[in-house]
CSV table of C-alpha atoms in Angstrom, one decimal:
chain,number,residue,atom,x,y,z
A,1,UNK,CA,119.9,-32.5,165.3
A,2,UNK,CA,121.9,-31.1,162.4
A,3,UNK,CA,124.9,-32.7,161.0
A,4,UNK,CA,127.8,-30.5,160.8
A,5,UNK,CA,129.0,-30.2,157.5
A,6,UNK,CA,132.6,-29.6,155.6
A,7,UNK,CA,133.7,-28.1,152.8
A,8,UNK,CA,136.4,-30.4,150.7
A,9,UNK,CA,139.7,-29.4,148.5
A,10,UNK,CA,137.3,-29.2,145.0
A,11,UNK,CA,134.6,-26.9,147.2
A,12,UNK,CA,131.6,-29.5,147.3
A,13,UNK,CA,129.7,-29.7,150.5
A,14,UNK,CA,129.9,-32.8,152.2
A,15,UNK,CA,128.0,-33.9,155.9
A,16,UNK,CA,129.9,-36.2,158.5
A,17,UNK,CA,129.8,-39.7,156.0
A,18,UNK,CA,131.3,-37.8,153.6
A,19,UNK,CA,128.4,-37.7,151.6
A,20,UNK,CA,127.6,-34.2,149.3
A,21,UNK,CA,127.1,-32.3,146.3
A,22,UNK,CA,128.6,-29.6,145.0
A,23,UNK,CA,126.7,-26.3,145.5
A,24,UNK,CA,124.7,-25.2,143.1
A,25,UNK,CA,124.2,-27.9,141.6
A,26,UNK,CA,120.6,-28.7,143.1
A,27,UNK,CA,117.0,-28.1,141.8
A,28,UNK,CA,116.3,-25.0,143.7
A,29,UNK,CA,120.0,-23.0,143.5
A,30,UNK,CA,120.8,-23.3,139.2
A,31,UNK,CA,123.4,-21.2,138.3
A,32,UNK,CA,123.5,-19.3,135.5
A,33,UNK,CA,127.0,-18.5,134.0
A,34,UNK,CA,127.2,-16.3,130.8
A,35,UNK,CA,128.5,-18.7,127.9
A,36,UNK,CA,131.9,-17.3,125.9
A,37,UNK,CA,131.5,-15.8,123.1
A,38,UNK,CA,131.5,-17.9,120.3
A,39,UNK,CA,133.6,-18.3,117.9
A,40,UNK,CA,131.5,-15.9,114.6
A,41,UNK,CA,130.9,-13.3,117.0
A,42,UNK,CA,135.0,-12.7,117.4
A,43,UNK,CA,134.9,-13.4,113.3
A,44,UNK,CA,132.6,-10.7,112.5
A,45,UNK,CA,134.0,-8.1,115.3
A,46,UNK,CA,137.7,-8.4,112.8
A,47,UNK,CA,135.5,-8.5,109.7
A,48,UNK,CA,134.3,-4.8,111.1
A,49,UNK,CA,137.2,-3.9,112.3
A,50,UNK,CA,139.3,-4.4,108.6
A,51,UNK,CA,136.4,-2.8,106.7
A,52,UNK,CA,136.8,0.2,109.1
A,53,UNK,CA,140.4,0.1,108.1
A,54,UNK,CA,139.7,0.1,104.7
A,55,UNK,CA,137.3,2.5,104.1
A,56,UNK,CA,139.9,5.1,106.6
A,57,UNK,CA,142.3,4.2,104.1
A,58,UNK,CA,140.4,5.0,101.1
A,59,UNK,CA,139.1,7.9,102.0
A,60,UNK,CA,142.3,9.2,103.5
A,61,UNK,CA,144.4,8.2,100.1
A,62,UNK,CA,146.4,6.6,102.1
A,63,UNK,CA,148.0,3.3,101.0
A,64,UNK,CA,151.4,0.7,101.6
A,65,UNK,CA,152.6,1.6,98.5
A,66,UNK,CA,153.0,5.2,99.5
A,67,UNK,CA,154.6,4.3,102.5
A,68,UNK,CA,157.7,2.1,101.3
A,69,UNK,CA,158.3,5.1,98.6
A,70,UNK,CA,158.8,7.4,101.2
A,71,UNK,CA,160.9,5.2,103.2
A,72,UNK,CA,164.1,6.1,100.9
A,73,UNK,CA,163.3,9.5,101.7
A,74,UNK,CA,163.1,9.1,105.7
A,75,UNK,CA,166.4,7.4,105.3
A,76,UNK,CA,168.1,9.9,103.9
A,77,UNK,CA,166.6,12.6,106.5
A,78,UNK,CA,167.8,10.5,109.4
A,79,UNK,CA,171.2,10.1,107.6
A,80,UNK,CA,171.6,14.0,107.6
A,81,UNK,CA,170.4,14.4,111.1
A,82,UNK,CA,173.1,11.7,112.3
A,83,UNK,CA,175.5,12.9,113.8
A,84,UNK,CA,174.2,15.7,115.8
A,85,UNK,CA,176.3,19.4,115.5
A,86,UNK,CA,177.0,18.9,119.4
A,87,UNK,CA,178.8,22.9,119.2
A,88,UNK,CA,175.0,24.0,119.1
A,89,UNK,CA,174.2,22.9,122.0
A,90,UNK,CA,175.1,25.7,124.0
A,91,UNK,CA,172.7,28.6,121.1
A,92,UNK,CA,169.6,26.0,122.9
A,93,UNK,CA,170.2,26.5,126.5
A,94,UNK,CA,167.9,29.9,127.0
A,95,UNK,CA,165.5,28.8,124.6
A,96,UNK,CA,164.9,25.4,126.8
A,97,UNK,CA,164.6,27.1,129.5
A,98,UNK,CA,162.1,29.9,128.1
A,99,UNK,CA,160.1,26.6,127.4
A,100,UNK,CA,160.6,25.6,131.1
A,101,UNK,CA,159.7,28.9,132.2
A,102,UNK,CA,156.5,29.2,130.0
A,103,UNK,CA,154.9,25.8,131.1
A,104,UNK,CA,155.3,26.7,134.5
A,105,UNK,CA,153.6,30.1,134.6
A,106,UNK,CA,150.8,28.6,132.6
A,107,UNK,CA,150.2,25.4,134.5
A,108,UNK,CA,150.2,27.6,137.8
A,109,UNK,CA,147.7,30.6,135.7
A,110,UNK,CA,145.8,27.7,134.6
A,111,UNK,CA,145.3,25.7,137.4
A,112,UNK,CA,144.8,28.9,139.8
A,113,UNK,CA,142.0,29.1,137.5
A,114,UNK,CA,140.4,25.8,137.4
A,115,UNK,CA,139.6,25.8,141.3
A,116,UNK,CA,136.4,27.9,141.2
A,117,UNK,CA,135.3,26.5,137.6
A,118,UNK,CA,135.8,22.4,138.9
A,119,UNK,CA,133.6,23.8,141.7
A,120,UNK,CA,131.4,25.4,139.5
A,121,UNK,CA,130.9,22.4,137.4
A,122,UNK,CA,131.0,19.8,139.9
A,123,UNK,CA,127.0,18.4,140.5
A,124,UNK,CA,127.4,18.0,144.0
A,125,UNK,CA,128.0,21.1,145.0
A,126,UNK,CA,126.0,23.8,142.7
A,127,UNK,CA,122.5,22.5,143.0
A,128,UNK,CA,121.3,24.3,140.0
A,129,UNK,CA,122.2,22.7,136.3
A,130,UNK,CA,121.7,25.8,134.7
A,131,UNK,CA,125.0,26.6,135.9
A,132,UNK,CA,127.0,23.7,135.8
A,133,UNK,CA,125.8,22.5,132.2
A,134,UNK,CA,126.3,25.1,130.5
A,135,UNK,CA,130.0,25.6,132.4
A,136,UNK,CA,130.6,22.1,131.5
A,137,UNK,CA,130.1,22.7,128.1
A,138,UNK,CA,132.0,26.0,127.9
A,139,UNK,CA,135.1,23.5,129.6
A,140,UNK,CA,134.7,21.2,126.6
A,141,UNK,CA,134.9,23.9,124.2
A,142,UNK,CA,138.1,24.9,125.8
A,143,UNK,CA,139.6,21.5,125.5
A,144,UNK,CA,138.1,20.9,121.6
A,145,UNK,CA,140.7,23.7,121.1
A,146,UNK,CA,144.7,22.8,120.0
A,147,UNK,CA,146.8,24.3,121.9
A,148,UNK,CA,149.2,25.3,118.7
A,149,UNK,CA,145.5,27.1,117.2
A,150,UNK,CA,145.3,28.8,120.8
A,151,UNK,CA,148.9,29.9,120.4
A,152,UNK,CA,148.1,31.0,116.8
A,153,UNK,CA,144.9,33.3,117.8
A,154,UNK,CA,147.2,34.7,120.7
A,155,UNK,CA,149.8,35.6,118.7
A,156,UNK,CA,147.6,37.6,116.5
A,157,UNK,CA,146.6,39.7,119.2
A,158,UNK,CA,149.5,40.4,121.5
A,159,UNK,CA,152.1,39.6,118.9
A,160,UNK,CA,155.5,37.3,118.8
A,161,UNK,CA,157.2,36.1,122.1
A,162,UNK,CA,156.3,34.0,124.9
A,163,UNK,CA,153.4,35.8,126.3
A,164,UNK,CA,151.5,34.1,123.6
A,165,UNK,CA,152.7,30.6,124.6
A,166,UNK,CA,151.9,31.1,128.2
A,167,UNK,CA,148.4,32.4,127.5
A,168,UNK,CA,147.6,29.1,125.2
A,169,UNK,CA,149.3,26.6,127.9
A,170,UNK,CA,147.1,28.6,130.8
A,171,UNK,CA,144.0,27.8,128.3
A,172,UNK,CA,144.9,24.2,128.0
A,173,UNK,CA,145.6,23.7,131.4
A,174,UNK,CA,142.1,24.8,132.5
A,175,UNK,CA,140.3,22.6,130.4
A,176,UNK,CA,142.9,19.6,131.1
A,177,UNK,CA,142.8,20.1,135.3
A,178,UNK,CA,138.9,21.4,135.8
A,179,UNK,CA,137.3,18.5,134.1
A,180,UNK,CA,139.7,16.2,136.5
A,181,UNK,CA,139.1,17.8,139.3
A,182,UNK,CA,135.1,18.0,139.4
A,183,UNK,CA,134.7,14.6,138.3
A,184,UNK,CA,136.8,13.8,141.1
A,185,UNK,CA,134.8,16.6,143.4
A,186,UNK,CA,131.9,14.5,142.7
A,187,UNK,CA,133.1,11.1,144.2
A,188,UNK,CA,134.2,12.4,147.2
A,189,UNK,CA,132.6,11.3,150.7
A,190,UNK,CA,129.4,13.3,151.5
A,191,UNK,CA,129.0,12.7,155.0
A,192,UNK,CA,131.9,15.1,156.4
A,193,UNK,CA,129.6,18.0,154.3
A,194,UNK,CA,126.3,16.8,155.7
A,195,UNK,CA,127.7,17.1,158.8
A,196,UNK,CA,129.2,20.1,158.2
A,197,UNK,CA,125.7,21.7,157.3
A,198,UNK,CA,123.9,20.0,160.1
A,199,UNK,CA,125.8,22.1,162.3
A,200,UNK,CA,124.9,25.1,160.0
A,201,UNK,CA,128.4,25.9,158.4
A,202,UNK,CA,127.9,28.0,154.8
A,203,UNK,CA,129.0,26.8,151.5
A,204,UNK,CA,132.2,28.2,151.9
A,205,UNK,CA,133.2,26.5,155.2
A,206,UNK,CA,132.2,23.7,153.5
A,207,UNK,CA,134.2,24.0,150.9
A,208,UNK,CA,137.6,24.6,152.5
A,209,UNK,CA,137.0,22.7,155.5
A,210,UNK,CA,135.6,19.8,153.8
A,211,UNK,CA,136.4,19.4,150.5
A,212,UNK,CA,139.7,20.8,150.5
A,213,UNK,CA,141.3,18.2,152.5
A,214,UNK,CA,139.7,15.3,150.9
A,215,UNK,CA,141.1,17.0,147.4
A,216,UNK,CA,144.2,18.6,147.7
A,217,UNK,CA,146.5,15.4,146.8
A,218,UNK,CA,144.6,14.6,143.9
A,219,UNK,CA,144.4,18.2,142.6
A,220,UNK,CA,148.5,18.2,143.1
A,221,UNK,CA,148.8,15.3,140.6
A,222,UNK,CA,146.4,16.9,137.8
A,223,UNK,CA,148.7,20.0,138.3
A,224,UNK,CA,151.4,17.9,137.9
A,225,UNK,CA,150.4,16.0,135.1
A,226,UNK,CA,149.2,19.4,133.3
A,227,UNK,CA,152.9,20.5,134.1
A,228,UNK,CA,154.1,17.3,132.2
A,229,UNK,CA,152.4,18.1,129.3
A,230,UNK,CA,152.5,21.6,128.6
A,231,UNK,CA,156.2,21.4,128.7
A,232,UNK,CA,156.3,19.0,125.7
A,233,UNK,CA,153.5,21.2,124.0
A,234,UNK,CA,155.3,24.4,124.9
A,235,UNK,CA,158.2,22.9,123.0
A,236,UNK,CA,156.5,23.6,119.3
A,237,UNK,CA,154.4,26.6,120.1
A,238,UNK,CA,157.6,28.6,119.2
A,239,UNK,CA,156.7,27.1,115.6
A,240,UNK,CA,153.9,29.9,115.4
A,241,UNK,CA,155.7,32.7,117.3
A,242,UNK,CA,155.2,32.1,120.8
A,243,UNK,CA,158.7,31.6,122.3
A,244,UNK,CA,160.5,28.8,123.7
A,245,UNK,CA,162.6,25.9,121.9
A,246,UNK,CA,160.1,25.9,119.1
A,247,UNK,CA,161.6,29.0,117.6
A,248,UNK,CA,164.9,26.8,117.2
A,249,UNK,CA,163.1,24.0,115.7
A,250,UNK,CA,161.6,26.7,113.2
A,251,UNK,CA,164.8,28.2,112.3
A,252,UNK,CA,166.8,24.8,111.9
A,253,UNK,CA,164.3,23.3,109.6
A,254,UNK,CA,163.8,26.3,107.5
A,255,UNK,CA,167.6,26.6,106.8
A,256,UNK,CA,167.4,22.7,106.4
A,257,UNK,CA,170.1,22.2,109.2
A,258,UNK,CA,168.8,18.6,110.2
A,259,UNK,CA,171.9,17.9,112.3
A,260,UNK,CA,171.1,21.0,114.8
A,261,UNK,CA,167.7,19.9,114.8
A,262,UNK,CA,168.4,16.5,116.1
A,263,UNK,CA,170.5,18.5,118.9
A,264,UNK,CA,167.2,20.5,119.8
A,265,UNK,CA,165.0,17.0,119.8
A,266,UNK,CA,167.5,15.3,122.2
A,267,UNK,CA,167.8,17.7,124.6
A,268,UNK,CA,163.8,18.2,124.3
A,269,UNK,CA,163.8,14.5,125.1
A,270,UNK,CA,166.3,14.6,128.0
A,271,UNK,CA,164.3,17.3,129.6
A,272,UNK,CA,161.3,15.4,129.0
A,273,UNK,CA,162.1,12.5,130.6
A,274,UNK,CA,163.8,13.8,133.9
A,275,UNK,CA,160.3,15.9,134.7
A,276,UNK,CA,158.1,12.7,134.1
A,277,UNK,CA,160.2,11.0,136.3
A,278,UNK,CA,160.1,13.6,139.3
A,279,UNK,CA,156.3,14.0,138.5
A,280,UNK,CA,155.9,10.2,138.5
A,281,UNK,CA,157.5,10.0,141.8
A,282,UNK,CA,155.8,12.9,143.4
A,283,UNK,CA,152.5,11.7,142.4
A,284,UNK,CA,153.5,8.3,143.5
A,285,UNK,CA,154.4,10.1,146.6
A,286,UNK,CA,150.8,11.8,147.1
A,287,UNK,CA,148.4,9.3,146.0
């Protein structure tokens, strides 16, 4: 007949006398537990970490000393930013909205876009990896590219203005939401599209009935996020021609007017902040 056995306050296994051992601690059940790291291998890790700094340092010419003789300099800057030339608020208005206006068509191009190349790239769904290697690396090229250098290159071919700017934030934004969305495409649940083909739907069906749904809120958020930041980046493509705010900051800094310039970088900032805070909350609201 077994004796029944409890388990105490510190864990140990005890029978009805109150006799036991704690578990693991017989022949037959050692554990092992993986020591801490001792005390040379945290030494050597900041050993390599300072002699990375060092050598960035060196070979960057970069150096303290440099950087408290500027600091005079960055005092004075501030000092002639300070206070802001509040009357030029009202030359900005069009120009922020221009920037508005710009990120929004180009997160919407871009991410209309990115749909059939995350499917395209996701493993799961295109059985062949001569297709989706070769579009994942055409995705990375995209995203190895500024978005000011985009900007720059559009320019050149379809001039100064905002068209420019939206084509360079609709480049961005495919490389920025595909690459989210088919490495979330390929952790989504597989048995709703086995199912789907056991009853002999097509590739299609499967896609919208089945991978849509489990998708769409995360896709939202990318879109969202995207949104977030082409507006900031949208705010100095104007610094190459391509519209929006930018153009201000170009103009104010050329004619060294530093106290309209801090104008333009607070009211970037407001704008800034009120869209990552209705992004955040909508994304809090669809996740």
């Amino acid at each position: 007949m077994k004796q029944p056995v409890n388990v105490s306050i510190d864990g140990s296994l005890q029978n009805e006398s109150g006799k036991g051992k704690r578990p693991g601690t017989g022949s037959g059940s050692a554990v092992h537990r993986p020591k801490p790291p001792g005390r040379t291998k945290h030494l050597l890790t900041l050993v390599i970490i300072l002699l990375l700094l060092w050598a960035s340092a060196r070979q960057t010419d970069a150096s303290f000393s440099e950087l408290f003789e500027g600091l005079p300099n960055m005092l004075d800057l501030l000092r002639e930013m300070f206070p802001p030339r509040w009357t030029y608020f009202d030359n900005i208005i069009q120009g922020m909205l221009e920037t508005i206006r710009m990120a929004l068509i180009g997160t919407t191009i871009g991410a209309i876009i990115a749909i059939p190349v995350s499917i395209i790239c996701a493993g799961n769904l295109m059985p062949s990896r001569w297709i989706y290697y070769p579009a994942r690396f055409v995705l990375n090229l995209i995203r190895t590219v500024p978005d000011l250098l985009l900007a720059a290159l559009f320019v050149a071919v379809f001039g100064l203005g905002p068209i420019p700017g939206i084509l360079a934030l609709a480049v961005f934004s495919v490389g920025l939401i595909a690459k989210l969305t088919y490495e979330t495409l390929e952790t989504i649940d597989q048995g709703p599209l086995e199912a789907m083909t056991a009853v002999g739907m097509n590739r299609i069906q499967l896609i919208v009935y089945g991978v849509v749904p489990q998708l769409a809120a995360q896709f939202t958020s990318y879109v969202l996020y995207a949104f977030e930041i082409n507006v900031r980046a949208a705010a100095i493509l104007g610094l190459v021609g391509a519209g929006g705010i930018g153009l201000y900051y170009e103009a104010t800094l050329g004619f060294l007017e530093y106290d309209k310039t801090s104008v333009i970088i607070l009211f970037t900032l407001v704008i800034v902040l009120i869209i990552d805070y209705v992004s955040t909350k909508l994304r809090e609201k669809l996740l």
